[in-house]
Amino acid sequence: MSETILGNAEILYIWNGSSAYEPIACLTSNGLSESVSEVTSVTKCDPQQTIRKGGTHAYEISFEGEYIKTEAGKVSWVEVKTKLRTKGNFTWKIVTTYADATADTEYGTAFFSSLEKTSPAGDENITFSGTLLGSGLIVAVDPHA
């Protein structure tokens, strides 16, 4: 029987710029969406036949979390909004850990394309969400190793 993986087993990390990947603090969810554009062409040999092939690879990483005070070893809302405002690319990784303690790790480069913070009235926690837009390919080798 196939083993299903719980959402807690997958964590999104951001390179801290100097020495380590740090998790975005208190995420409630994160996702990865990949797509490939379509390239079409027609030849004079068969002008009625459209040829389709894969073009540019693109991806987005979405995430949601709860606002916390800045904490050592974690990327908080304050650091996330600073990265968005500097408009720079940075390295990220997503680690999926299986029940047998093995892991699948993916790395890439991205920038924050959107952030939103929601502060409801009453006793509910402040939440945030955002999107990273990828640049280049997703790889299995740590570019900082």
Short mmCIF file of N, CA, C and O in Angstrom, two decimals:
data_model
loop_
_atom_site.label_atom_id
_atom_site.label_comp_id
_atom_site.label_asym_id
_atom_site.label_seq_id
_atom_site.Cartn_x
_atom_site.Cartn_y
_atom_site.Cartn_z
N MET A 1 0.84 -1.18 0.00
CA MET A 1 0.00 0.00 0.00
C MET A 1 0.89 1.25 0.00
O MET A 1 1.93 1.29 0.63
N SER A 2 0.46 2.27 -0.69
CA SER A 2 1.21 3.52 -0.78
C SER A 2 1.20 4.27 0.55
O SER A 2 0.22 4.25 1.28
N GLU A 3 2.31 4.93 0.82
CA GLU A 3 2.43 5.72 2.04
C GLU A 3 2.07 7.17 1.73
O GLU A 3 2.67 7.81 0.87
N THR A 4 1.07 7.70 2.41
CA THR A 4 0.74 9.11 2.25
C THR A 4 1.62 9.93 3.19
O THR A 4 2.07 9.45 4.22
N ILE A 5 1.86 11.16 2.80
CA ILE A 5 2.77 12.03 3.55
C ILE A 5 1.96 13.18 4.14
O ILE A 5 1.22 13.86 3.42
N LEU A 6 2.11 13.41 5.42
CA LEU A 6 1.43 14.53 6.08
C LEU A 6 2.08 15.85 5.71
O LEU A 6 3.28 15.91 5.47
N GLY A 7 1.30 16.92 5.71
CA GLY A 7 1.80 18.26 5.39
C GLY A 7 2.92 18.72 6.31
O GLY A 7 3.79 19.49 5.90
N ASN A 8 2.92 18.26 7.55
CA ASN A 8 3.97 18.64 8.50
C ASN A 8 5.34 18.15 8.06
O ASN A 8 6.37 18.62 8.55
N ALA A 9 5.37 17.18 7.16
CA ALA A 9 6.63 16.57 6.72
C ALA A 9 7.35 17.41 5.68
O ALA A 9 8.46 17.08 5.28
N GLU A 10 6.73 18.51 5.24
CA GLU A 10 7.36 19.33 4.21
C GLU A 10 7.54 20.76 4.71
O GLU A 10 6.58 21.39 5.13
N ILE A 11 8.78 21.25 4.66
CA ILE A 11 9.11 22.57 5.20
C ILE A 11 9.79 23.41 4.11
O ILE A 11 10.67 22.93 3.40
N LEU A 12 9.42 24.70 4.05
CA LEU A 12 10.02 25.66 3.14
C LEU A 12 11.06 26.47 3.91
O LEU A 12 10.77 27.00 4.99
N TYR A 13 12.27 26.54 3.36
CA TYR A 13 13.39 27.26 3.98
C TYR A 13 13.90 28.34 3.03
O TYR A 13 13.82 28.20 1.81
N ILE A 14 14.48 29.38 3.61
CA ILE A 14 15.09 30.49 2.88
C ILE A 14 16.56 30.59 3.30
O ILE A 14 16.87 30.50 4.49
N TRP A 15 17.46 30.80 2.33
CA TRP A 15 18.88 30.99 2.64
C TRP A 15 19.04 32.31 3.39
O TRP A 15 18.51 33.35 2.96
N ASN A 16 19.77 32.31 4.51
CA ASN A 16 19.90 33.51 5.34
C ASN A 16 20.94 34.50 4.81
O ASN A 16 21.18 35.53 5.42
N GLY A 17 21.56 34.18 3.70
CA GLY A 17 22.52 35.10 3.09
C GLY A 17 23.95 34.87 3.50
O GLY A 17 24.86 35.46 2.93
N SER A 18 24.18 34.00 4.49
CA SER A 18 25.55 33.81 4.93
C SER A 18 25.92 32.36 5.22
O SER A 18 26.98 31.91 4.82
N SER A 19 25.08 31.62 5.95
CA SER A 19 25.56 30.33 6.41
C SER A 19 24.54 29.20 6.49
O SER A 19 24.93 28.06 6.69
N ALA A 20 23.25 29.48 6.36
CA ALA A 20 22.28 28.41 6.59
C ALA A 20 20.93 28.72 5.96
O ALA A 20 20.60 29.87 5.67
N TYR A 21 20.15 27.66 5.76
CA TYR A 21 18.75 27.80 5.38
C TYR A 21 17.94 27.88 6.66
O TYR A 21 18.18 27.12 7.59
N GLU A 22 16.97 28.78 6.71
CA GLU A 22 16.11 28.93 7.88
C GLU A 22 14.66 28.78 7.45
O GLU A 22 14.27 29.30 6.39
N PRO A 23 13.84 28.10 8.24
CA PRO A 23 12.43 27.93 7.87
C PRO A 23 11.66 29.24 8.01
O PRO A 23 11.98 30.06 8.87
N ILE A 24 10.68 29.44 7.14
CA ILE A 24 9.77 30.56 7.34
C ILE A 24 8.92 30.18 8.55
O ILE A 24 8.30 29.12 8.59
N ALA A 25 8.91 31.04 9.56
CA ALA A 25 8.32 30.71 10.86
C ALA A 25 6.81 30.53 10.79
O ALA A 25 6.11 31.31 10.14
N CYS A 26 6.36 29.51 11.48
CA CYS A 26 4.94 29.24 11.73
C CYS A 26 4.09 29.14 10.48
O CYS A 26 2.97 29.65 10.43
N LEU A 27 4.61 28.47 9.45
CA LEU A 27 3.80 28.25 8.26
C LEU A 27 2.64 27.31 8.58
O LEU A 27 2.79 26.36 9.35
N THR A 28 1.51 27.60 7.99
CA THR A 28 0.36 26.69 8.09
C THR A 28 0.21 25.89 6.81
O THR A 28 -0.42 24.84 6.81
N SER A 29 0.80 26.40 5.72
CA SER A 29 0.82 25.64 4.47
C SER A 29 1.84 26.24 3.52
O SER A 29 2.21 27.40 3.64
N ASN A 30 2.33 25.42 2.61
CA ASN A 30 3.14 25.89 1.49
C ASN A 30 2.91 24.95 0.32
O ASN A 30 2.57 23.78 0.50
N GLY A 31 3.05 25.49 -0.88
CA GLY A 31 2.81 24.71 -2.08
C GLY A 31 3.80 25.05 -3.17
O GLY A 31 4.48 26.08 -3.12
N LEU A 32 3.90 24.19 -4.15
CA LEU A 32 4.79 24.39 -5.29
C LEU A 32 3.99 24.08 -6.55
O LEU A 32 3.41 23.00 -6.68
N SER A 33 3.92 25.03 -7.46
CA SER A 33 3.20 24.87 -8.71
C SER A 33 4.17 25.09 -9.86
O SER A 33 4.81 26.14 -9.95
N GLU A 34 4.30 24.09 -10.74
CA GLU A 34 5.20 24.17 -11.88
C GLU A 34 4.40 24.16 -13.18
O GLU A 34 3.35 23.54 -13.26
N SER A 35 4.95 24.83 -14.19
CA SER A 35 4.30 24.81 -15.50
C SER A 35 5.37 24.90 -16.59
O SER A 35 6.50 25.32 -16.34
N VAL A 36 4.99 24.49 -17.78
CA VAL A 36 5.84 24.60 -18.96
C VAL A 36 5.01 25.27 -20.04
O VAL A 36 3.89 24.85 -20.32
N SER A 37 5.56 26.32 -20.64
CA SER A 37 4.83 27.01 -21.70
C SER A 37 4.81 26.15 -22.96
O SER A 37 5.63 25.25 -23.13
N GLU A 38 3.89 26.47 -23.82
CA GLU A 38 3.75 25.74 -25.08
C GLU A 38 4.41 26.53 -26.20
O GLU A 38 4.22 27.74 -26.33
N VAL A 39 5.21 25.83 -27.01
CA VAL A 39 5.80 26.42 -28.20
C VAL A 39 5.19 25.69 -29.39
O VAL A 39 5.23 24.46 -29.47
N THR A 40 4.58 26.46 -30.30
CA THR A 40 3.95 25.85 -31.47
C THR A 40 4.65 26.32 -32.74
O THR A 40 5.20 27.42 -32.80
N SER A 41 4.61 25.47 -33.73
CA SER A 41 5.16 25.83 -35.03
C SER A 41 4.42 25.06 -36.12
O SER A 41 3.74 24.07 -35.85
N VAL A 42 4.56 25.53 -37.34
CA VAL A 42 3.98 24.89 -38.51
C VAL A 42 5.08 24.87 -39.57
O VAL A 42 5.81 25.84 -39.74
N THR A 43 5.18 23.76 -40.29
CA THR A 43 6.19 23.67 -41.35
C THR A 43 5.52 23.77 -42.71
O THR A 43 4.32 23.54 -42.86
N LYS A 44 6.31 24.10 -43.71
CA LYS A 44 5.79 24.15 -45.08
C LYS A 44 5.53 22.75 -45.62
O LYS A 44 4.76 22.59 -46.56
N CYS A 45 6.17 21.75 -45.02
CA CYS A 45 5.95 20.37 -45.44
C CYS A 45 4.51 19.94 -45.15
O CYS A 45 3.93 19.18 -45.90
N ASP A 46 3.98 20.42 -44.05
CA ASP A 46 2.61 20.04 -43.66
C ASP A 46 1.97 21.23 -42.94
O ASP A 46 1.88 21.26 -41.71
N PRO A 47 1.53 22.25 -43.70
CA PRO A 47 1.01 23.47 -43.08
C PRO A 47 -0.28 23.26 -42.29
O PRO A 47 -0.69 24.14 -41.54
N GLN A 48 -0.91 22.13 -42.44
CA GLN A 48 -2.14 21.85 -41.70
C GLN A 48 -1.85 21.19 -40.36
O GLN A 48 -2.76 20.97 -39.56
N GLN A 49 -0.59 20.87 -40.10
CA GLN A 49 -0.18 20.17 -38.89
C GLN A 49 0.53 21.13 -37.94
O GLN A 49 1.56 21.69 -38.28
N THR A 50 -0.03 21.34 -36.76
CA THR A 50 0.62 22.16 -35.74
C THR A 50 1.52 21.27 -34.90
O THR A 50 1.09 20.22 -34.43
N ILE A 51 2.76 21.71 -34.73
CA ILE A 51 3.72 20.96 -33.92
C ILE A 51 3.80 21.67 -32.57
O ILE A 51 4.02 22.88 -32.50
N ARG A 52 3.64 20.91 -31.51
CA ARG A 52 3.70 21.46 -30.15
C ARG A 52 4.83 20.82 -29.38
O ARG A 52 5.05 19.62 -29.48
N LYS A 53 5.52 21.65 -28.61
CA LYS A 53 6.56 21.11 -27.73
C LYS A 53 6.65 22.00 -26.50
O LYS A 53 6.13 23.12 -26.48
N GLY A 54 7.32 21.48 -25.48
CA GLY A 54 7.49 22.22 -24.24
C GLY A 54 8.48 23.36 -24.42
O GLY A 54 9.49 23.23 -25.10
N GLY A 55 8.16 24.48 -23.78
CA GLY A 55 9.02 25.66 -23.85
C GLY A 55 9.65 25.99 -22.50
O GLY A 55 10.34 25.17 -21.91
N THR A 56 9.35 27.15 -21.99
CA THR A 56 9.95 27.65 -20.77
C THR A 56 9.32 27.05 -19.53
O THR A 56 8.10 26.97 -19.41
N HIS A 57 10.17 26.61 -18.61
CA HIS A 57 9.71 26.08 -17.32
C HIS A 57 9.54 27.25 -16.36
O HIS A 57 10.38 28.15 -16.32
N ALA A 58 8.45 27.26 -15.60
CA ALA A 58 8.21 28.31 -14.61
C ALA A 58 7.62 27.67 -13.36
O ALA A 58 7.01 26.59 -13.43
N TYR A 59 7.80 28.33 -12.22
CA TYR A 59 7.19 27.82 -11.00
C TYR A 59 6.90 28.93 -10.02
O TYR A 59 7.48 30.01 -10.08
N GLU A 60 5.95 28.64 -9.13
CA GLU A 60 5.58 29.53 -8.03
C GLU A 60 5.52 28.71 -6.76
O GLU A 60 5.13 27.55 -6.77
N ILE A 61 5.89 29.34 -5.66
CA ILE A 61 5.76 28.73 -4.34
C ILE A 61 4.82 29.62 -3.54
O ILE A 61 5.10 30.80 -3.34
N SER A 62 3.71 29.05 -3.11
CA SER A 62 2.76 29.80 -2.28
C SER A 62 2.96 29.37 -0.83
O SER A 62 3.40 28.25 -0.56
N PHE A 63 2.64 30.27 0.10
CA PHE A 63 2.76 29.92 1.52
C PHE A 63 1.80 30.76 2.34
O PHE A 63 1.40 31.85 1.94
N GLU A 64 1.44 30.22 3.51
CA GLU A 64 0.60 30.90 4.48
C GLU A 64 1.15 30.60 5.86
O GLU A 64 1.70 29.51 6.08
N GLY A 65 1.02 31.55 6.77
CA GLY A 65 1.53 31.32 8.12
C GLY A 65 0.93 32.26 9.13
O GLY A 65 0.09 33.10 8.81
N GLU A 66 1.40 32.12 10.36
CA GLU A 66 0.97 32.98 11.45
C GLU A 66 2.13 33.88 11.86
O GLU A 66 3.27 33.46 11.94
N TYR A 67 1.80 35.12 12.09
CA TYR A 67 2.76 36.16 12.46
C TYR A 67 3.35 35.84 13.83
O TYR A 67 2.62 35.55 14.77
N ILE A 68 4.69 35.89 13.93
CA ILE A 68 5.36 35.73 15.22
C ILE A 68 6.38 36.84 15.38
O ILE A 68 6.77 37.49 14.40
N LYS A 69 6.81 37.04 16.60
CA LYS A 69 7.91 37.97 16.86
C LYS A 69 9.18 37.37 16.26
O LYS A 69 9.34 36.15 16.22
N THR A 70 10.09 38.20 15.78
CA THR A 70 11.33 37.72 15.19
C THR A 70 12.04 36.78 16.17
O THR A 70 12.13 37.05 17.36
N GLU A 71 12.50 35.64 15.64
CA GLU A 71 13.11 34.60 16.46
C GLU A 71 14.35 34.08 15.76
O GLU A 71 14.33 33.83 14.55
N ALA A 72 15.44 33.92 16.49
CA ALA A 72 16.69 33.43 15.90
C ALA A 72 16.49 32.08 15.24
O ALA A 72 15.81 31.20 15.77
N GLY A 73 17.06 31.91 14.04
CA GLY A 73 16.99 30.63 13.34
C GLY A 73 15.73 30.43 12.52
O GLY A 73 15.55 29.39 11.92
N LYS A 74 14.86 31.44 12.49
CA LYS A 74 13.62 31.36 11.70
C LYS A 74 13.43 32.66 10.94
O LYS A 74 13.85 33.72 11.38
N VAL A 75 12.79 32.56 9.78
CA VAL A 75 12.49 33.74 8.99
C VAL A 75 11.08 34.20 9.36
O VAL A 75 10.11 33.51 9.09
N SER A 76 10.98 35.36 9.99
CA SER A 76 9.68 35.88 10.44
C SER A 76 9.09 36.82 9.38
O SER A 76 9.73 37.13 8.37
N TRP A 77 7.89 37.31 9.66
CA TRP A 77 7.24 38.28 8.77
C TRP A 77 8.14 39.47 8.49
O TRP A 77 8.25 39.94 7.36
N VAL A 78 8.83 39.97 9.51
CA VAL A 78 9.69 41.14 9.35
C VAL A 78 10.76 40.88 8.29
O VAL A 78 11.00 41.71 7.41
N GLU A 79 11.39 39.71 8.33
CA GLU A 79 12.43 39.38 7.36
C GLU A 79 11.85 39.14 5.97
O GLU A 79 12.45 39.50 4.96
N VAL A 80 10.68 38.52 5.92
CA VAL A 80 10.02 38.25 4.64
C VAL A 80 9.69 39.57 3.93
O VAL A 80 9.98 39.74 2.75
N LYS A 81 9.09 40.52 4.67
CA LYS A 81 8.73 41.79 4.02
C LYS A 81 9.97 42.57 3.60
O LYS A 81 9.96 43.25 2.57
N THR A 82 11.07 42.45 4.35
CA THR A 82 12.31 43.10 3.96
C THR A 82 12.84 42.53 2.65
O THR A 82 13.25 43.26 1.76
N LYS A 83 12.78 41.19 2.50
CA LYS A 83 13.22 40.55 1.26
C LYS A 83 12.36 41.00 0.08
O LYS A 83 12.86 41.23 -1.01
N LEU A 84 11.05 41.11 0.29
CA LEU A 84 10.17 41.57 -0.79
C LEU A 84 10.56 42.98 -1.22
O LEU A 84 10.68 43.26 -2.41
N ARG A 85 10.78 43.85 -0.26
CA ARG A 85 11.04 45.26 -0.56
C ARG A 85 12.40 45.49 -1.20
O ARG A 85 12.61 46.50 -1.88
N THR A 86 13.35 44.57 -1.00
CA THR A 86 14.65 44.71 -1.66
C THR A 86 14.63 44.16 -3.08
O THR A 86 15.57 44.39 -3.84
N LYS A 87 13.58 43.42 -3.43
CA LYS A 87 13.34 42.92 -4.79
C LYS A 87 14.40 41.95 -5.29
O LYS A 87 14.51 41.71 -6.48
N GLY A 88 15.17 41.39 -4.40
CA GLY A 88 16.26 40.52 -4.83
C GLY A 88 15.89 39.04 -4.89
O GLY A 88 14.95 38.58 -4.25
N ASN A 89 16.67 38.32 -5.68
CA ASN A 89 16.56 36.86 -5.72
C ASN A 89 17.33 36.26 -4.55
O ASN A 89 18.31 36.83 -4.07
N PHE A 90 16.90 35.10 -4.10
CA PHE A 90 17.57 34.37 -3.03
C PHE A 90 17.32 32.88 -3.25
O PHE A 90 16.46 32.49 -4.03
N THR A 91 18.08 32.07 -2.55
CA THR A 91 17.94 30.62 -2.66
C THR A 91 16.94 30.12 -1.63
O THR A 91 16.88 30.61 -0.52
N TRP A 92 16.14 29.13 -2.01
CA TRP A 92 15.19 28.48 -1.12
C TRP A 92 15.41 26.97 -1.22
O TRP A 92 16.07 26.48 -2.14
N LYS A 93 14.85 26.26 -0.27
CA LYS A 93 14.80 24.80 -0.37
C LYS A 93 13.50 24.32 0.25
O LYS A 93 12.95 24.96 1.14
N ILE A 94 13.01 23.21 -0.26
CA ILE A 94 11.86 22.52 0.32
C ILE A 94 12.32 21.11 0.65
O ILE A 94 12.85 20.41 -0.22
N VAL A 95 12.13 20.72 1.90
CA VAL A 95 12.52 19.38 2.36
C VAL A 95 11.25 18.62 2.71
O VAL A 95 10.44 19.08 3.51
N THR A 96 11.09 17.44 2.09
CA THR A 96 9.99 16.53 2.41
C THR A 96 10.62 15.32 3.10
O THR A 96 11.43 14.61 2.50
N THR A 97 10.27 15.10 4.36
CA THR A 97 10.84 14.00 5.14
C THR A 97 9.82 12.87 5.24
O THR A 97 8.67 13.09 5.65
N TYR A 98 10.25 11.66 4.90
CA TYR A 98 9.38 10.49 4.91
C TYR A 98 9.42 9.78 6.26
O TYR A 98 10.28 10.06 7.10
N ALA A 99 8.50 8.87 6.48
CA ALA A 99 8.39 8.16 7.76
C ALA A 99 9.68 7.41 8.12
O ALA A 99 9.99 7.27 9.29
N ASP A 100 10.43 6.96 7.12
CA ASP A 100 11.67 6.23 7.40
C ASP A 100 12.86 7.17 7.59
O ASP A 100 14.01 6.74 7.60
N ALA A 101 12.61 8.47 7.71
CA ALA A 101 13.60 9.52 7.95
C ALA A 101 14.43 9.89 6.72
O ALA A 101 15.32 10.71 6.81
N THR A 102 14.15 9.27 5.56
CA THR A 102 14.80 9.74 4.33
C THR A 102 14.09 11.02 3.90
O THR A 102 12.98 11.30 4.34
N ALA A 103 14.74 11.79 3.04
CA ALA A 103 14.16 13.07 2.63
C ALA A 103 14.37 13.33 1.15
O ALA A 103 15.33 12.85 0.54
N ASP A 104 13.47 14.10 0.59
CA ASP A 104 13.58 14.60 -0.78
C ASP A 104 13.76 16.11 -0.63
O ASP A 104 12.93 16.78 -0.01
N THR A 105 14.86 16.65 -1.16
CA THR A 105 15.14 18.07 -1.02
C THR A 105 15.27 18.70 -2.41
O THR A 105 15.95 18.16 -3.28
N GLU A 106 14.59 19.83 -2.58
CA GLU A 106 14.65 20.57 -3.82
C GLU A 106 15.13 21.99 -3.52
O GLU A 106 14.80 22.54 -2.47
N TYR A 107 15.91 22.57 -4.44
CA TYR A 107 16.49 23.90 -4.28
C TYR A 107 16.15 24.74 -5.50
O TYR A 107 15.99 24.22 -6.60
N GLY A 108 16.10 26.04 -5.28
CA GLY A 108 15.87 26.94 -6.40
C GLY A 108 16.18 28.38 -6.01
O GLY A 108 16.56 28.67 -4.87
N THR A 109 16.00 29.26 -6.97
CA THR A 109 16.19 30.69 -6.77
C THR A 109 14.86 31.37 -7.07
O THR A 109 14.18 31.01 -8.03
N ALA A 110 14.51 32.35 -6.25
CA ALA A 110 13.23 33.03 -6.43
C ALA A 110 13.27 34.42 -5.82
O ALA A 110 14.25 34.81 -5.18
N PHE A 111 12.18 35.15 -6.02
CA PHE A 111 11.98 36.43 -5.35
C PHE A 111 10.54 36.47 -4.85
O PHE A 111 9.67 35.76 -5.37
N PHE A 112 10.29 37.26 -3.82
CA PHE A 112 8.93 37.42 -3.33
C PHE A 112 8.16 38.31 -4.30
O PHE A 112 8.56 39.45 -4.53
N SER A 113 7.08 37.80 -4.86
CA SER A 113 6.28 38.59 -5.79
C SER A 113 5.06 39.20 -5.12
O SER A 113 4.51 40.19 -5.60
N SER A 114 4.62 38.61 -4.00
CA SER A 114 3.48 39.18 -3.28
C SER A 114 3.52 38.75 -1.82
O SER A 114 4.02 37.67 -1.49
N LEU A 115 3.01 39.61 -0.97
CA LEU A 115 2.84 39.33 0.46
C LEU A 115 1.56 39.98 0.92
O LEU A 115 1.20 41.06 0.45
N GLU A 116 0.89 39.33 1.84
CA GLU A 116 -0.31 39.91 2.43
C GLU A 116 -0.35 39.54 3.90
O GLU A 116 -0.07 38.40 4.27
N LYS A 117 -0.69 40.50 4.74
CA LYS A 117 -0.84 40.27 6.17
C LYS A 117 -2.29 40.59 6.52
O LYS A 117 -2.82 41.61 6.10
N THR A 118 -2.92 39.71 7.31
CA THR A 118 -4.31 39.90 7.71
C THR A 118 -4.40 39.94 9.22
O THR A 118 -3.93 39.02 9.90
N SER A 119 -4.99 41.02 9.74
CA SER A 119 -5.11 41.22 11.18
C SER A 119 -6.59 41.28 11.56
O SER A 119 -7.20 42.35 11.56
N PRO A 120 -7.20 40.14 11.90
CA PRO A 120 -8.63 40.13 12.22
C PRO A 120 -8.92 40.74 13.59
O PRO A 120 -8.04 40.77 14.46
N ALA A 121 -10.12 41.18 13.78
CA ALA A 121 -10.53 41.69 15.09
C ALA A 121 -10.70 40.51 16.05
O ALA A 121 -10.89 39.37 15.63
N GLY A 122 -10.60 40.77 17.32
CA GLY A 122 -10.86 39.74 18.31
C GLY A 122 -9.63 38.94 18.68
O GLY A 122 -8.51 39.42 18.65
N ASP A 123 -9.88 37.67 19.00
CA ASP A 123 -8.84 36.80 19.54
C ASP A 123 -8.12 35.97 18.49
O ASP A 123 -7.37 35.06 18.84
N GLU A 124 -8.33 36.23 17.22
CA GLU A 124 -7.67 35.45 16.19
C GLU A 124 -6.26 35.95 15.94
O GLU A 124 -5.97 37.14 16.10
N ASN A 125 -5.36 35.06 15.54
CA ASN A 125 -3.97 35.40 15.27
C ASN A 125 -3.84 36.19 13.97
O ASN A 125 -4.62 36.00 13.03
N ILE A 126 -2.83 37.03 13.90
CA ILE A 126 -2.47 37.70 12.65
C ILE A 126 -1.87 36.64 11.73
O ILE A 126 -1.06 35.81 12.16
N THR A 127 -2.28 36.64 10.48
CA THR A 127 -1.78 35.67 9.51
C THR A 127 -1.13 36.40 8.34
O THR A 127 -1.33 37.60 8.16
N PHE A 128 -0.38 35.65 7.54
CA PHE A 128 0.22 36.21 6.34
C PHE A 128 0.24 35.16 5.25
O PHE A 128 0.13 33.96 5.51
N SER A 129 0.36 35.63 4.02
CA SER A 129 0.49 34.72 2.88
C SER A 129 1.36 35.40 1.84
O SER A 129 1.56 36.62 1.87
N GLY A 130 1.88 34.63 0.94
CA GLY A 130 2.73 35.20 -0.09
C GLY A 130 3.03 34.22 -1.19
O GLY A 130 2.63 33.05 -1.14
N THR A 131 3.74 34.73 -2.19
CA THR A 131 4.12 33.93 -3.34
C THR A 131 5.57 34.25 -3.72
O THR A 131 5.97 35.41 -3.73
N LEU A 132 6.31 33.20 -4.01
CA LEU A 132 7.65 33.32 -4.57
C LEU A 132 7.56 32.97 -6.04
O LEU A 132 6.90 31.99 -6.41
N LEU A 133 8.21 33.75 -6.90
CA LEU A 133 8.30 33.42 -8.32
C LEU A 133 9.70 32.92 -8.59
O LEU A 133 10.68 33.59 -8.27
N GLY A 134 9.77 31.73 -9.18
CA GLY A 134 11.05 31.09 -9.42
C GLY A 134 11.80 31.65 -10.60
O GLY A 134 11.22 32.19 -11.54
N SER A 135 13.11 31.51 -10.54
CA SER A 135 14.02 31.93 -11.60
C SER A 135 14.96 30.77 -11.86
O SER A 135 15.70 30.37 -10.97
N GLY A 136 14.92 30.22 -13.05
CA GLY A 136 15.78 29.08 -13.36
C GLY A 136 15.11 27.76 -13.01
O GLY A 136 13.91 27.69 -12.80
N LEU A 137 15.93 26.73 -12.93
CA LEU A 137 15.42 25.38 -12.68
C LEU A 137 15.40 25.04 -11.21
O LEU A 137 16.15 25.58 -10.41
N ILE A 138 14.56 24.08 -10.86
CA ILE A 138 14.56 23.47 -9.54
C ILE A 138 15.57 22.32 -9.60
O ILE A 138 15.53 21.52 -10.54
N VAL A 139 16.47 22.25 -8.63
CA VAL A 139 17.54 21.27 -8.66
C VAL A 139 17.58 20.47 -7.36
O VAL A 139 17.00 20.86 -6.36
N ALA A 140 18.31 19.35 -7.38
CA ALA A 140 18.45 18.49 -6.21
C ALA A 140 19.76 18.71 -5.47
O ALA A 140 20.00 18.08 -4.44
N VAL A 141 20.63 19.59 -5.98
CA VAL A 141 21.95 19.83 -5.37
C VAL A 141 21.95 21.24 -4.75
O VAL A 141 21.58 22.22 -5.42
N ASP A 142 22.40 21.33 -3.52
CA ASP A 142 22.47 22.59 -2.81
C ASP A 142 23.49 23.52 -3.47
O ASP A 142 24.68 23.20 -3.52
N PRO A 143 23.07 24.68 -3.97
CA PRO A 143 24.01 25.60 -4.60
C PRO A 143 24.99 26.23 -3.62
O PRO A 143 25.99 26.83 -4.04
N HIS A 144 24.74 26.09 -2.32
CA HIS A 144 25.64 26.65 -1.31
C HIS A 144 26.56 25.60 -0.69
O HIS A 144 27.29 25.90 0.25
N ALA A 145 26.51 24.39 -1.21
CA ALA A 145 27.34 23.31 -0.65
C ALA A 145 28.76 23.40 -1.15
O ALA A 145 29.07 23.88 -2.19
#
